[in-house]
């Protein structure tokens, strides 16, 4: 079973045509050029794959932060209350 970071990386590279080398733990979704619509799409895809709801992922969230939240199973609770979230 892939790690959360691997799952995020594969989702981003398959869906948004990013190079795997670009998707590093310290990069934000904003750094990768994603907009709020792309984040909604990514969140829905990850929810399908993990069963964890990803509502309102902030653009300034790093790949590593999202992976840690997914690993903790608290993504839906933590991200919906995070500052700078996109609506």
mmCIF file with all atom_site columns, C-alpha atoms in Angstrom:
data_model
loop_
_atom_site.group_PDB
_atom_site.id
_atom_site.type_symbol
_atom_site.label_atom_id
_atom_site.label_alt_id
_atom_site.label_comp_id
_atom_site.label_asym_id
_atom_site.label_entity_id
_atom_site.label_seq_id
_atom_site.pdbx_PDB_ins_code
_atom_site.Cartn_x
_atom_site.Cartn_y
_atom_site.Cartn_z
_atom_site.occupancy
_atom_site.B_iso_or_equiv
_atom_site.pdbx_formal_charge
_atom_site.auth_seq_id
_atom_site.auth_comp_id
_atom_site.auth_asym_id
_atom_site.auth_atom_id
_atom_site.pdbx_PDB_model_num
ATOM 1  C CA . UNK A 1 1  ? 0.000   0.000  0.000   1.00 0.00 ? 1  UNK A CA 1
ATOM 2  C CA . UNK A 1 2  ? 1.406   3.425  -0.925  1.00 0.00 ? 2  UNK A CA 1
ATOM 3  C CA . UNK A 1 3  ? 2.199   6.013  1.718   1.00 0.00 ? 3  UNK A CA 1
ATOM 4  C CA . UNK A 1 4  ? 0.099   9.167  1.897   1.00 0.00 ? 4  UNK A CA 1
ATOM 5  C CA . UNK A 1 5  ? 2.916   11.178 0.302   1.00 0.00 ? 5  UNK A CA 1
ATOM 6  C CA . UNK A 1 6  ? 3.151   8.668  -2.554  1.00 0.00 ? 6  UNK A CA 1
ATOM 7  C CA . UNK A 1 7  ? -0.607  8.779  -3.020  1.00 0.00 ? 7  UNK A CA 1
ATOM 8  C CA . UNK A 1 8  ? -0.609  12.579 -3.170  1.00 0.00 ? 8  UNK A CA 1
ATOM 9  C CA . UNK A 1 9  ? 2.334   12.557 -5.590  1.00 0.00 ? 9  UNK A CA 1
ATOM 10 C CA . UNK A 1 10 ? 0.724   10.028 -7.919  1.00 0.00 ? 10 UNK A CA 1
ATOM 11 C CA . UNK A 1 11 ? -2.594  11.901 -7.854  1.00 0.00 ? 11 UNK A CA 1
ATOM 12 C CA . UNK A 1 12 ? -0.892  15.182 -8.727  1.00 0.00 ? 12 UNK A CA 1
ATOM 13 C CA . UNK A 1 13 ? 1.346   13.737 -11.432 1.00 0.00 ? 13 UNK A CA 1
ATOM 14 C CA . UNK A 1 14 ? -1.421  11.711 -13.090 1.00 0.00 ? 14 UNK A CA 1
ATOM 15 C CA . UNK A 1 15 ? -4.097  14.405 -12.942 1.00 0.00 ? 15 UNK A CA 1
ATOM 16 C CA . UNK A 1 16 ? -2.175  17.640 -13.406 1.00 0.00 ? 16 UNK A CA 1
ATOM 17 C CA . UNK A 1 17 ? 0.748   16.450 -15.543 1.00 0.00 ? 17 UNK A CA 1
ATOM 18 C CA . UNK A 1 18 ? 3.369   17.427 -12.969 1.00 0.00 ? 18 UNK A CA 1
ATOM 19 C CA . UNK A 1 19 ? 6.771   15.783 -12.831 1.00 0.00 ? 19 UNK A CA 1
ATOM 20 C CA . UNK A 1 20 ? 7.288   13.597 -9.725  1.00 0.00 ? 20 UNK A CA 1
ATOM 21 C CA . UNK A 1 21 ? 10.489  15.522 -8.923  1.00 0.00 ? 21 UNK A CA 1
ATOM 22 C CA . UNK A 1 22 ? 8.405   18.708 -8.600  1.00 0.00 ? 22 UNK A CA 1
ATOM 23 C CA . UNK A 1 23 ? 6.157   17.214 -5.923  1.00 0.00 ? 23 UNK A CA 1
ATOM 24 C CA . UNK A 1 24 ? 8.316   17.394 -2.808  1.00 0.00 ? 24 UNK A CA 1
ATOM 25 C CA . UNK A 1 25 ? 7.182   17.537 0.841   1.00 0.00 ? 25 UNK A CA 1
ATOM 26 C CA . UNK A 1 26 ? 8.094   21.206 1.285   1.00 0.00 ? 26 UNK A CA 1
ATOM 27 C CA . UNK A 1 27 ? 6.248   22.434 -1.834  1.00 0.00 ? 27 UNK A CA 1
ATOM 28 C CA . UNK A 1 28 ? 2.827   24.029 -1.444  1.00 0.00 ? 28 UNK A CA 1
ATOM 29 C CA . UNK A 1 29 ? -0.020  23.515 -3.851  1.00 0.00 ? 29 UNK A CA 1
ATOM 30 C CA . UNK A 1 30 ? 0.345   27.179 -4.734  1.00 0.00 ? 30 UNK A CA 1
ATOM 31 C CA . UNK A 1 31 ? 4.041   26.561 -5.585  1.00 0.00 ? 31 UNK A CA 1
ATOM 32 C CA . UNK A 1 32 ? 2.937   23.812 -7.957  1.00 0.00 ? 32 UNK A CA 1
ATOM 33 C CA . UNK A 1 33 ? 0.617   26.201 -9.801  1.00 0.00 ? 33 UNK A CA 1
ATOM 34 C CA . UNK A 1 34 ? -2.654  24.713 -8.646  1.00 0.00 ? 34 UNK A CA 1
ATOM 35 C CA . UNK A 1 35 ? -5.712  26.885 -8.152  1.00 0.00 ? 35 UNK A CA 1
ATOM 36 C CA . UNK A 1 36 ? -8.743  26.384 -5.938  1.00 0.00 ? 36 UNK A CA 1
ATOM 37 C CA . UNK A 1 37 ? -10.621 24.359 -8.566  1.00 0.00 ? 37 UNK A CA 1
ATOM 38 C CA . UNK A 1 38 ? -7.647  22.023 -8.993  1.00 0.00 ? 38 UNK A CA 1
ATOM 39 C CA . UNK A 1 39 ? -7.480  21.558 -5.218  1.00 0.00 ? 39 UNK A CA 1
ATOM 40 C CA . UNK A 1 40 ? -11.147 20.610 -5.085  1.00 0.00 ? 40 UNK A CA 1
ATOM 41 C CA . UNK A 1 41 ? -10.560 18.067 -7.855  1.00 0.00 ? 41 UNK A CA 1
ATOM 42 C CA . UNK A 1 42 ? -7.484  16.665 -6.096  1.00 0.00 ? 42 UNK A CA 1
ATOM 43 C CA . UNK A 1 43 ? -9.358  16.496 -2.784  1.00 0.00 ? 43 UNK A CA 1
ATOM 44 C CA . UNK A 1 44 ? -12.185 14.513 -4.352  1.00 0.00 ? 44 UNK A CA 1
ATOM 45 C CA . UNK A 1 45 ? -9.752  12.084 -5.953  1.00 0.00 ? 45 UNK A CA 1
ATOM 46 C CA . UNK A 1 46 ? -7.884  11.559 -2.683  1.00 0.00 ? 46 UNK A CA 1
ATOM 47 C CA . UNK A 1 47 ? -11.179 11.109 -0.845  1.00 0.00 ? 47 UNK A CA 1
ATOM 48 C CA . UNK A 1 48 ? -12.118 8.359  -3.312  1.00 0.00 ? 48 UNK A CA 1
ATOM 49 C CA . UNK A 1 49 ? -8.785  6.637  -2.718  1.00 0.00 ? 49 UNK A CA 1
ATOM 50 C CA . UNK A 1 50 ? -8.581  7.059  1.070   1.00 0.00 ? 50 UNK A CA 1
ATOM 51 C CA . UNK A 1 51 ? -12.114 7.592  2.351   1.00 0.00 ? 51 UNK A CA 1
ATOM 52 C CA . UNK A 1 52 ? -10.925 10.752 4.162   1.00 0.00 ? 52 UNK A CA 1
ATOM 53 C CA . UNK A 1 53 ? -12.767 13.968 3.375   1.00 0.00 ? 53 UNK A CA 1
ATOM 54 C CA . UNK A 1 54 ? -10.522 16.814 2.244   1.00 0.00 ? 54 UNK A CA 1
ATOM 55 C CA . UNK A 1 55 ? -12.679 19.915 2.401   1.00 0.00 ? 55 UNK A CA 1
ATOM 56 C CA . UNK A 1 56 ? -11.148 23.323 1.698   1.00 0.00 ? 56 UNK A CA 1
ATOM 57 C CA . UNK A 1 57 ? -7.467  22.465 1.319   1.00 0.00 ? 57 UNK A CA 1
ATOM 58 C CA . UNK A 1 58 ? -5.557  25.750 1.697   1.00 0.00 ? 58 UNK A CA 1
ATOM 59 C CA . UNK A 1 59 ? -3.329  26.679 -1.250  1.00 0.00 ? 59 UNK A CA 1
ATOM 60 C CA . UNK A 1 60 ? -0.453  27.228 1.179   1.00 0.00 ? 60 UNK A CA 1
ATOM 61 C CA . UNK A 1 61 ? -0.613  23.685 2.540   1.00 0.00 ? 61 UNK A CA 1
ATOM 62 C CA . UNK A 1 62 ? 2.552   21.734 1.808   1.00 0.00 ? 62 UNK A CA 1
ATOM 63 C CA . UNK A 1 63 ? 2.568   18.221 0.425   1.00 0.00 ? 63 UNK A CA 1
ATOM 64 C CA . UNK A 1 64 ? 4.181   17.081 3.681   1.00 0.00 ? 64 UNK A CA 1
ATOM 65 C CA . UNK A 1 65 ? 1.499   18.738 5.818   1.00 0.00 ? 65 UNK A CA 1
ATOM 66 C CA . UNK A 1 66 ? -1.297  17.115 3.828   1.00 0.00 ? 66 UNK A CA 1
ATOM 67 C CA . UNK A 1 67 ? 0.433   13.727 3.993   1.00 0.00 ? 67 UNK A CA 1
ATOM 68 C CA . UNK A 1 68 ? 0.764   14.038 7.778   1.00 0.00 ? 68 UNK A CA 1
ATOM 69 C CA . UNK A 1 69 ? -2.917  14.897 8.078   1.00 0.00 ? 69 UNK A CA 1
ATOM 70 C CA . UNK A 1 70 ? -3.893  11.939 5.923   1.00 0.00 ? 70 UNK A CA 1
ATOM 71 C CA . UNK A 1 71 ? -1.641  9.670  7.975   1.00 0.00 ? 71 UNK A CA 1
ATOM 72 C CA . UNK A 1 72 ? -3.383  10.883 11.117  1.00 0.00 ? 72 UNK A CA 1
ATOM 73 C CA . UNK A 1 73 ? -6.827  10.452 9.573   1.00 0.00 ? 73 UNK A CA 1
ATOM 74 C CA . UNK A 1 74 ? -7.712  13.972 10.684  1.00 0.00 ? 74 UNK A CA 1
ATOM 75 C CA . UNK A 1 75 ? -7.670  15.740 7.326   1.00 0.00 ? 75 UNK A CA 1
ATOM 76 C CA . UNK A 1 76 ? -11.355 16.605 7.296   1.00 0.00 ? 76 UNK A CA 1
ATOM 77 C CA . UNK A 1 77 ? -11.286 18.158 10.766  1.00 0.00 ? 77 UNK A CA 1
ATOM 78 C CA . UNK A 1 78 ? -7.932  19.973 10.487  1.00 0.00 ? 78 UNK A CA 1
ATOM 79 C CA . UNK A 1 79 ? -8.196  21.366 6.979   1.00 0.00 ? 79 UNK A CA 1
ATOM 80 C CA . UNK A 1 80 ? -11.688 22.750 7.304   1.00 0.00 ? 80 UNK A CA 1
ATOM 81 C CA . UNK A 1 81 ? -10.538 24.963 10.162  1.00 0.00 ? 81 UNK A CA 1
ATOM 82 C CA . UNK A 1 82 ? -7.168  25.947 8.684   1.00 0.00 ? 82 UNK A CA 1
ATOM 83 C CA . UNK A 1 83 ? -6.508  29.620 7.902   1.00 0.00 ? 83 UNK A CA 1
ATOM 84 C CA . UNK A 1 84 ? -6.323  30.731 4.275   1.00 0.00 ? 84 UNK A CA 1
ATOM 85 C CA . UNK A 1 85 ? -8.604  27.950 3.127   1.00 0.00 ? 85 UNK A CA 1
ATOM 86 C CA . UNK A 1 86 ? -10.231 28.246 -0.264  1.00 0.00 ? 86 UNK A CA 1
ATOM 87 C CA . UNK A 1 87 ? -13.975 28.218 -0.441  1.00 0.00 ? 87 UNK A CA 1
#
